[in-house]
Tab-separated table of C-alpha atoms in Angstrom:
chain	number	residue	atom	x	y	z
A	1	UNK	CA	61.744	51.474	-167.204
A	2	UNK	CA	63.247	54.466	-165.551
A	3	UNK	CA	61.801	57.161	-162.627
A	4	UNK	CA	61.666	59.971	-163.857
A	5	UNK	CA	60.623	63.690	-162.438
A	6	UNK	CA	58.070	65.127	-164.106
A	7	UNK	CA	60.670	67.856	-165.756
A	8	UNK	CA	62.586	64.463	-166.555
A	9	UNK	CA	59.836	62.877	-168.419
A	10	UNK	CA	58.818	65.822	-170.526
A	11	UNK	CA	62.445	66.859	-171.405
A	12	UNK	CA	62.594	62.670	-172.570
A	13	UNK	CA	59.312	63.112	-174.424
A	14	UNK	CA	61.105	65.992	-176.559
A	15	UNK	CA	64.189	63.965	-177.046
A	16	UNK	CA	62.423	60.989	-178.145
A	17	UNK	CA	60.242	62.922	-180.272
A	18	UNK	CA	63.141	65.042	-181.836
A	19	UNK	CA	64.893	61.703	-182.595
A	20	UNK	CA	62.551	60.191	-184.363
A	21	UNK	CA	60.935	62.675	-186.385
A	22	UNK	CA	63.075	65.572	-187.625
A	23	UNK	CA	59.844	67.774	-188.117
A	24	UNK	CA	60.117	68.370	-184.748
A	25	UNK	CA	61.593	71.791	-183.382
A	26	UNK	CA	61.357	73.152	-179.730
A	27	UNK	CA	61.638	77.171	-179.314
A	28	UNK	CA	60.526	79.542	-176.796
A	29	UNK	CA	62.148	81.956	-174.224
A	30	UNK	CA	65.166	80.497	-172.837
A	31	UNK	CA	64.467	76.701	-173.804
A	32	UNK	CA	67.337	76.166	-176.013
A	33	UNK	CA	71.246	77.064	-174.101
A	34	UNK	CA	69.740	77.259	-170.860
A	35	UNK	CA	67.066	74.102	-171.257
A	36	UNK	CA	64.173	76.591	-169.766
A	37	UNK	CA	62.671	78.236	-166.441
A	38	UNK	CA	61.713	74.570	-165.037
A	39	UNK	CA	64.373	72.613	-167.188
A	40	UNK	CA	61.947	70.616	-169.224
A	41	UNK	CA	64.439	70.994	-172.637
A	42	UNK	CA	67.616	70.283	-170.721
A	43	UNK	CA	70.130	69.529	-173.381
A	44	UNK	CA	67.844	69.423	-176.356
A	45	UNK	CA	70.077	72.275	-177.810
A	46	UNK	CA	73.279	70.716	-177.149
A	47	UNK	CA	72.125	67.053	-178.971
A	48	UNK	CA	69.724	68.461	-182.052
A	49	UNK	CA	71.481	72.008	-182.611
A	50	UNK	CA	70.423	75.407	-182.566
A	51	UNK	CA	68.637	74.927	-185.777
A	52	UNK	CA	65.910	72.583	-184.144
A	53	UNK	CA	65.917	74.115	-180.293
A	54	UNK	CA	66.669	77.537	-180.175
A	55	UNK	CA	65.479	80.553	-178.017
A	56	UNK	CA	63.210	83.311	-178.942
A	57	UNK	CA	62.529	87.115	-178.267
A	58	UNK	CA	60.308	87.691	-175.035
A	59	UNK	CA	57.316	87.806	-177.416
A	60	UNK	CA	54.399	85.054	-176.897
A	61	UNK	CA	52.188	86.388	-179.695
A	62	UNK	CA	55.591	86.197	-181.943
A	63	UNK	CA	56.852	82.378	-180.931
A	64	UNK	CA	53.039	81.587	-181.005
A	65	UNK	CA	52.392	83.078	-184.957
A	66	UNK	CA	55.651	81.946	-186.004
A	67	UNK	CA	55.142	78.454	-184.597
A	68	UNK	CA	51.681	78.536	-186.599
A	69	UNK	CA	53.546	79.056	-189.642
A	70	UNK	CA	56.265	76.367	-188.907
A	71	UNK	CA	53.332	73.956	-189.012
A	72	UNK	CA	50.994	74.921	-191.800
A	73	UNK	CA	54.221	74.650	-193.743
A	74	UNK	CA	55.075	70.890	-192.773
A	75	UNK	CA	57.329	71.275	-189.266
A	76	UNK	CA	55.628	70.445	-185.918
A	77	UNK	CA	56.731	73.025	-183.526
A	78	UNK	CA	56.657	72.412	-179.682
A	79	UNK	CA	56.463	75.832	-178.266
A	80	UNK	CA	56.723	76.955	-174.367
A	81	UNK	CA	55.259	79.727	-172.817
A	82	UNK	CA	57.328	80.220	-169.654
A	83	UNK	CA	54.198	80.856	-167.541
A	84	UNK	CA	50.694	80.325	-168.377
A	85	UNK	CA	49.822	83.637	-166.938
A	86	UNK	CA	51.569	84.753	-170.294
A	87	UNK	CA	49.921	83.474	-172.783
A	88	UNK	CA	47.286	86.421	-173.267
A	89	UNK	CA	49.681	88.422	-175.870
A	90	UNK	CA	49.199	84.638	-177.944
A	91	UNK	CA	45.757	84.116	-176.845
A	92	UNK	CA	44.578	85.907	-180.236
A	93	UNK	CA	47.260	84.117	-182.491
A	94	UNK	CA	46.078	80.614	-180.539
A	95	UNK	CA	42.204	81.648	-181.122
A	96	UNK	CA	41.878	83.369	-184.478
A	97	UNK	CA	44.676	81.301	-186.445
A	98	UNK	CA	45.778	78.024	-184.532
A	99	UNK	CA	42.333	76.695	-183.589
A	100	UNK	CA	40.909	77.966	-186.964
A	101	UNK	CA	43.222	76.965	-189.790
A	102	UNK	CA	41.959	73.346	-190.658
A	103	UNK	CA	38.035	75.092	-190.882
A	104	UNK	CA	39.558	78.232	-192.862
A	105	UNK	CA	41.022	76.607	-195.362
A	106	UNK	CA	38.929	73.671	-195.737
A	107	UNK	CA	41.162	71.165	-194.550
A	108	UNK	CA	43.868	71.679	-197.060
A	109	UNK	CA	46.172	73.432	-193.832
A	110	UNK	CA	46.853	72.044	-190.803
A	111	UNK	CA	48.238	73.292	-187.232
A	112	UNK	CA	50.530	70.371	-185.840
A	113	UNK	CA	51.282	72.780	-182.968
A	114	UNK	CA	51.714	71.850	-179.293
A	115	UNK	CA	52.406	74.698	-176.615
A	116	UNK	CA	53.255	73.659	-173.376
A	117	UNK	CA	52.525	76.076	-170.446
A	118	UNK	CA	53.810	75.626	-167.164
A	119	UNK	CA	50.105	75.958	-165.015
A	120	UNK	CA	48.545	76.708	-161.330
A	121	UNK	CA	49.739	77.862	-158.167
A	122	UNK	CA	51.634	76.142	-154.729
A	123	UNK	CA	54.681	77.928	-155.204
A	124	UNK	CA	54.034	81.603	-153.845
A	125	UNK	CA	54.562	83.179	-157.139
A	126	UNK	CA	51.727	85.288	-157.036
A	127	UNK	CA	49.041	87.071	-158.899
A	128	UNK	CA	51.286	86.812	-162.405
A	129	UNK	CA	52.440	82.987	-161.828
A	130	UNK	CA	50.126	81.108	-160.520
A	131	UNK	CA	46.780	81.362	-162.949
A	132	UNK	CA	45.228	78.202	-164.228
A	133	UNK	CA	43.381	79.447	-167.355
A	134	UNK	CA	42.410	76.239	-169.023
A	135	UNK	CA	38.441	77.392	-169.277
A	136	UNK	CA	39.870	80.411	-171.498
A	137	UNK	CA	41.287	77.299	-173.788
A	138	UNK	CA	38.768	74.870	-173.571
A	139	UNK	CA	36.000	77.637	-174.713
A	140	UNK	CA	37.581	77.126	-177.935
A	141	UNK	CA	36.988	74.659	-180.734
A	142	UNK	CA	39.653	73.493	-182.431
A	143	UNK	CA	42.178	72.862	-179.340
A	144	UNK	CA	42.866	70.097	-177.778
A	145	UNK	CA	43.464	70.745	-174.192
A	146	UNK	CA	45.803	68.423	-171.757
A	147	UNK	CA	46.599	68.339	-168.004
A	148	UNK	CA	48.790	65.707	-166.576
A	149	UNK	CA	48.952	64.475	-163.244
A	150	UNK	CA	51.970	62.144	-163.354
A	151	UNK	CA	55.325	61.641	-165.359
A	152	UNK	CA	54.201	58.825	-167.134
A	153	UNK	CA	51.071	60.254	-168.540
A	154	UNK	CA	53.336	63.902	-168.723
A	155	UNK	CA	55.192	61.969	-171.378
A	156	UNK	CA	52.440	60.125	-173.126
A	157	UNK	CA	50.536	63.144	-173.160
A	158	UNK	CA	53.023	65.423	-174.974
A	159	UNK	CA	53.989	62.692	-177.385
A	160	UNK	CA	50.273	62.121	-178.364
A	161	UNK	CA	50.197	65.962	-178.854
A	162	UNK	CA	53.301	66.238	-180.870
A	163	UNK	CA	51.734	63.459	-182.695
A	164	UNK	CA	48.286	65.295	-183.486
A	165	UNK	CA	47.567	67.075	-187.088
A	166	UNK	CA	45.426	69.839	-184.583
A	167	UNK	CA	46.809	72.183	-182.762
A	168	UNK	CA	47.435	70.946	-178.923
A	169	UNK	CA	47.377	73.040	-175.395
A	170	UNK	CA	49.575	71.311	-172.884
A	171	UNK	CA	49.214	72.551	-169.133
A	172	UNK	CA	51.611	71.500	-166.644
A	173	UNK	CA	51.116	71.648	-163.042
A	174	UNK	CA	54.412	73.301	-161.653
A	175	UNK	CA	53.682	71.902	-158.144
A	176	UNK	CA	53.638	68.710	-159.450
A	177	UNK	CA	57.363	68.880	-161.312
A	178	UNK	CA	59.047	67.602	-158.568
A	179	UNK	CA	56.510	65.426	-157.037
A	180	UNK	CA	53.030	65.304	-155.649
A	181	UNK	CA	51.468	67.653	-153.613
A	182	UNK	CA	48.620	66.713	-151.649
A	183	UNK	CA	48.079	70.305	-150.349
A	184	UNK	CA	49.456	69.506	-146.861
A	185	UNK	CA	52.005	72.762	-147.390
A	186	UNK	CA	53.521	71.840	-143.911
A	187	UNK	CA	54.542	68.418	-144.803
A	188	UNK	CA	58.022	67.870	-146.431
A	189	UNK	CA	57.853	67.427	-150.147
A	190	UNK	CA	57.445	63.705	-151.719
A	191	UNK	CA	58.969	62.693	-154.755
A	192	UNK	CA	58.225	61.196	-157.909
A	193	UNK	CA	61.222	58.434	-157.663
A	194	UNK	CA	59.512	56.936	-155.077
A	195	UNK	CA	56.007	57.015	-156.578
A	196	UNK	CA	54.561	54.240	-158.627
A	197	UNK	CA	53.315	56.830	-161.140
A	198	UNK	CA	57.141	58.298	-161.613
A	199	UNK	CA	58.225	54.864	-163.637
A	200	UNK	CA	58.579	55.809	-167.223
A	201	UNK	CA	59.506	53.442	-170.173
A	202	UNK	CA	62.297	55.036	-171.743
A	203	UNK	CA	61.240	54.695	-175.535
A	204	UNK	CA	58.543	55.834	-177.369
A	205	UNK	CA	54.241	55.577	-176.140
A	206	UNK	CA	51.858	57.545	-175.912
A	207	UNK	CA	48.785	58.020	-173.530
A	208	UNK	CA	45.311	58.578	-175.977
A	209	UNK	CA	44.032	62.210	-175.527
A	210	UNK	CA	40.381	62.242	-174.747
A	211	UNK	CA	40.853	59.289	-172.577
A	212	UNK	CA	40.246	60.032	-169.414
A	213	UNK	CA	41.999	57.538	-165.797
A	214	UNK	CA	40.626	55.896	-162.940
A	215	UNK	CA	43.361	57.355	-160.347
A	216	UNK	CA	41.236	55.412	-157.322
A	217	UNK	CA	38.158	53.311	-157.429
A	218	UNK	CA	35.603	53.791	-154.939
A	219	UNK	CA	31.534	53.530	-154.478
A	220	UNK	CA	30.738	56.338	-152.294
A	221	UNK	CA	31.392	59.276	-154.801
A	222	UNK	CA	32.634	60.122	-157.720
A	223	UNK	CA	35.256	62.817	-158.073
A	224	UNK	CA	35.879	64.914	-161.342
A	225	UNK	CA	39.521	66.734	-161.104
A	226	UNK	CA	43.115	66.974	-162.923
A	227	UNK	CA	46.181	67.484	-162.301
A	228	UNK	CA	47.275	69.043	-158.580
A	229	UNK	CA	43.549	68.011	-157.462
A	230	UNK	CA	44.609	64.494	-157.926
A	231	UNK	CA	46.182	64.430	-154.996
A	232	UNK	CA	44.493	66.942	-152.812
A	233	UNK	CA	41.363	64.346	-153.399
A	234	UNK	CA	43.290	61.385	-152.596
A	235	UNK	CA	44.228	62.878	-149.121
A	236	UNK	CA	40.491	63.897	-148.721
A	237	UNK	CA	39.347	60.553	-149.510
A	238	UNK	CA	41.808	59.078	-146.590
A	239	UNK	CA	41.231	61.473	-144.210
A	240	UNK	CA	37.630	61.108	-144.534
A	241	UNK	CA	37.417	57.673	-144.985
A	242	UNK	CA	34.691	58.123	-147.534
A	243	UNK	CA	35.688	55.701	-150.914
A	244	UNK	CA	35.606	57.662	-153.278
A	245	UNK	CA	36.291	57.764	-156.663
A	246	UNK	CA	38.637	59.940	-158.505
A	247	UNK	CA	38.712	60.135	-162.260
A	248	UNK	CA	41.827	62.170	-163.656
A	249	UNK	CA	40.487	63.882	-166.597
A	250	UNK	CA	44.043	64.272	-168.258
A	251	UNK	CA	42.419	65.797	-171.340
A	252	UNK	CA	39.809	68.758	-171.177
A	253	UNK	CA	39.298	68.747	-174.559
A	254	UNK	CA	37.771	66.574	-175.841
A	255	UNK	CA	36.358	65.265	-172.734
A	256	UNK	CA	36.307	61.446	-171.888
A	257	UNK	CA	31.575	61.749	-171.204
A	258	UNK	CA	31.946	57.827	-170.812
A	259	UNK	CA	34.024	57.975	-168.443
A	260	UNK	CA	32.449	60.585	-166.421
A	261	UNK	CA	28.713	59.082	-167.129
A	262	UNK	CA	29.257	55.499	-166.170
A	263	UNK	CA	31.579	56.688	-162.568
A	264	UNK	CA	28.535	58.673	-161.531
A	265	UNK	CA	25.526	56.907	-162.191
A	266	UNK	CA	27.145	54.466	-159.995
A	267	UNK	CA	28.133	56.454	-157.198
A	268	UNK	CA	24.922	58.421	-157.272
A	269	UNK	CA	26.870	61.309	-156.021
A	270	UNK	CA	29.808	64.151	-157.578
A	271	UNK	CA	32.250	66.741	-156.728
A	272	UNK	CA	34.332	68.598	-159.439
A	273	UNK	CA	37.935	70.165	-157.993
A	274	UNK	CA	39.705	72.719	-159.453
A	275	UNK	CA	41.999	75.220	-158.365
A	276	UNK	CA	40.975	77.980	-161.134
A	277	UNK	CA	38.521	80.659	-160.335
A	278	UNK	CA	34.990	79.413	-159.261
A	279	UNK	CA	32.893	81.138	-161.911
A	280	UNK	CA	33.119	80.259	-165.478
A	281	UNK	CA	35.696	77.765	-164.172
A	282	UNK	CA	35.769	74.550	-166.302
A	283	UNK	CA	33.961	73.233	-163.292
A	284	UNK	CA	30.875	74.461	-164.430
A	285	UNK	CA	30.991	73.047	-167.732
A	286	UNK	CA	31.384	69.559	-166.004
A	287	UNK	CA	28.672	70.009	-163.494
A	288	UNK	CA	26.605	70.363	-166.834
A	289	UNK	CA	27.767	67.465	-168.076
A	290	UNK	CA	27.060	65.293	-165.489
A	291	UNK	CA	23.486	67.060	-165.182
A	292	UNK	CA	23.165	65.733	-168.457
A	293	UNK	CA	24.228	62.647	-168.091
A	294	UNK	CA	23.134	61.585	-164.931
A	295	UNK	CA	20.452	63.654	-163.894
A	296	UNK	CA	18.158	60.593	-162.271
A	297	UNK	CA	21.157	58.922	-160.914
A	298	UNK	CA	22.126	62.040	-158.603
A	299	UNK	CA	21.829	61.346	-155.339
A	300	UNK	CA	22.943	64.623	-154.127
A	301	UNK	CA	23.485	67.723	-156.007
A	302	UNK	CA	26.982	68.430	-157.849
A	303	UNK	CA	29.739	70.442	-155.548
A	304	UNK	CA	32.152	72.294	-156.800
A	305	UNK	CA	35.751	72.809	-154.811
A	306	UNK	CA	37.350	75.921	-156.726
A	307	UNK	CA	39.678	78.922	-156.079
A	308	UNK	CA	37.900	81.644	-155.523
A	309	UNK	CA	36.846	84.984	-157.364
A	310	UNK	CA	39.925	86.937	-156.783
A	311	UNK	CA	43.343	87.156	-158.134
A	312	UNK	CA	45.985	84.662	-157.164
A	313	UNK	CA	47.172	85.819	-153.736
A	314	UNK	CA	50.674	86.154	-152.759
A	315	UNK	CA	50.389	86.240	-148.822
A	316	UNK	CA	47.041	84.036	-148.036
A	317	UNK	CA	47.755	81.360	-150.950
A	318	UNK	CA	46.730	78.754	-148.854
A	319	UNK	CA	43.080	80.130	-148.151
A	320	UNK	CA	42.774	80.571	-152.087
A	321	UNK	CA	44.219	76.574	-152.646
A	322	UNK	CA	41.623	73.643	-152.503
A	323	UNK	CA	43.170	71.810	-150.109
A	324	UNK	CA	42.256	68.649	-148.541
A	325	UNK	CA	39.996	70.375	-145.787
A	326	UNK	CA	38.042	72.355	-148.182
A	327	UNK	CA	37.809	69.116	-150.201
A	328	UNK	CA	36.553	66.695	-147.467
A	329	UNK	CA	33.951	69.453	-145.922
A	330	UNK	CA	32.720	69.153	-149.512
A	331	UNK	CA	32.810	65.260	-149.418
A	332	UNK	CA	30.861	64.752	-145.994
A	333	UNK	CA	28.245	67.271	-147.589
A	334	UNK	CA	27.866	65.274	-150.550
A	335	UNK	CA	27.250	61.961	-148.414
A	336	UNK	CA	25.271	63.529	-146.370
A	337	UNK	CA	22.449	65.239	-148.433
């Protein structure tokens, strides 16, 4: 078992993948001689050729439609988009065809099509690099929509979608590459290698989509997040003192309901982080769900801890972050209504 980066465990979930299945192909902008923006196809070109990893034109919708092609004709394409803030030129090609193609044509085509995005803010890119869109993807049937928190379940994640006869989204926190980021911006930067999460078997596994993780255990609350949040809750929880409970998510679609139902009707009590926009956020679809759910085991109501409704901002991106204050005013509310 090695420690691995992030960018180290999805660049070995392509290589594993490539090696043993020659379906596979990798293509976006950039990802083949130069191994990406982030680096997460590192030498994929140099091992498989330029006939399996190869760069394409500054054109999401055209790597997107191709790639949809690829796989209703047999290959299983693992596309990047070098910025989720990019995808809209796809986002019909991802909608109309991708998500659509097993229904249209009865099941006789399939979309074996994973595109990874690089996702969410932390790294002062601004307005045009910092977006986390997933509730645009997740309004969709026919995705499958993923968010790890961790370089293990990066890996398992992306091999279970490279894996999957439906088309898979694949968001990656960008903060996280490196290491995780509890949203303490003035504290030096941690790294994976020295986290238990940033061991990584070397071979082939995968980590079930639609399965959702308990990241900490607790009885006070129950916490609903993914992938940055992870963390930002975990420093809330220890600041605070309050145990609570954090479930990673790790897929949005489908969503693990058991897992969500049985943490809160034990804790009584939930919060929902997320650092997209507020409204129409994702967040809302889970503080349905647990109304559902859990209704008479509520406690308290539901709190949401969201970005707010404005565009990414450059100069105050640390007002528009959840961080761990935000998080544990929202905790002590919870425990005490």
């Amino acid at each position: 078992m090695a420690r691995m980066t992030m960018i180290e465990a999805i660049q070995n979930a392509h290589d594993v993948a490539m090696e043993r299945d020659e379906r596979v192909v990798v293509f976006g902008e950039d990802v083949g001689y130069f191994g990406g923006v982030f680096r997460c196809t590192a030498g994929l070109q140099k091992k498989y050729g330029s006939h399996r990893c190869f760069d394409a034109p500054i054109n999401e919708s055209g790597i997107v439609g191709a790639a949809i092609g690829m796989a209703a004709y047999g290959l299983r394409p693992v596309v990047e988009i070098q910025f989720a803030d990019y995808m809209y030129p796809a986002y019909d090609q991802i909608v109309s065809e991708a998500a659509r193609i097993r229904h249209r044509s009865n099941g006789d085509f399939t979309c074996p099509l994973v595109i990874r995005m690089p996702t969410g803010g932390g790294i002062f890119g601004g307005q045009t690099h910092s977006q986390s869109p997933e509730a645009l993807l997740t309004h969709v049937s026919g995705l499958k929509v993923v968010i790890p928190s961790n370089p293990r379940d990066a890996k398992g994640l992306l091999t279970a979608a490279i894996e999957d006869p439906d088309p898979v989204i694949v968001l990656e926190p960008k903060r996280l590459y490196n290491g995780p980021f509890d949203g303490h911006c003035d504290r030096p930067i941690a790294a994976w290698k020295k986290h238990p999460l940033g061991e990584v078997d070397d071979g082939h596994f995968t980590t079930p989509l639609g399965k959702a993780a308990i990241y900490r255990p607790g009885s006070d609350l129950t916490v609903l997040t993914y992938g940055t949040m992870v963390y930002v809750a975990e420093a809330a929880a220890h600041e605070t003192g309050i145990d609570a409970e954090i479930i990673d998510l790790r897929t949005l679609l489908p969503l693990d309901m058991g897992a969500i139902e049985a943490s809160v009707a034990r804790t009584g009590r939930c919060v929902i982080i997320h650092e997209a926009t507020r409204t129409s956020g994702f967040g809302a679809e889970l503080s349905a769900v647990v109304q559902e759910l859990c209704f008479y085991a509520l406690e308290a109501p539901v709190t949401r801890v969201c970005g707010w409704d404005t565009p990414y901002p450059h100069a105050q991106e640390w007002a528009y972050f959840p961080g761990p204050d935000r998080v544990a005013a929202a905790f002590r509310t919870v425990m005490e209504a």
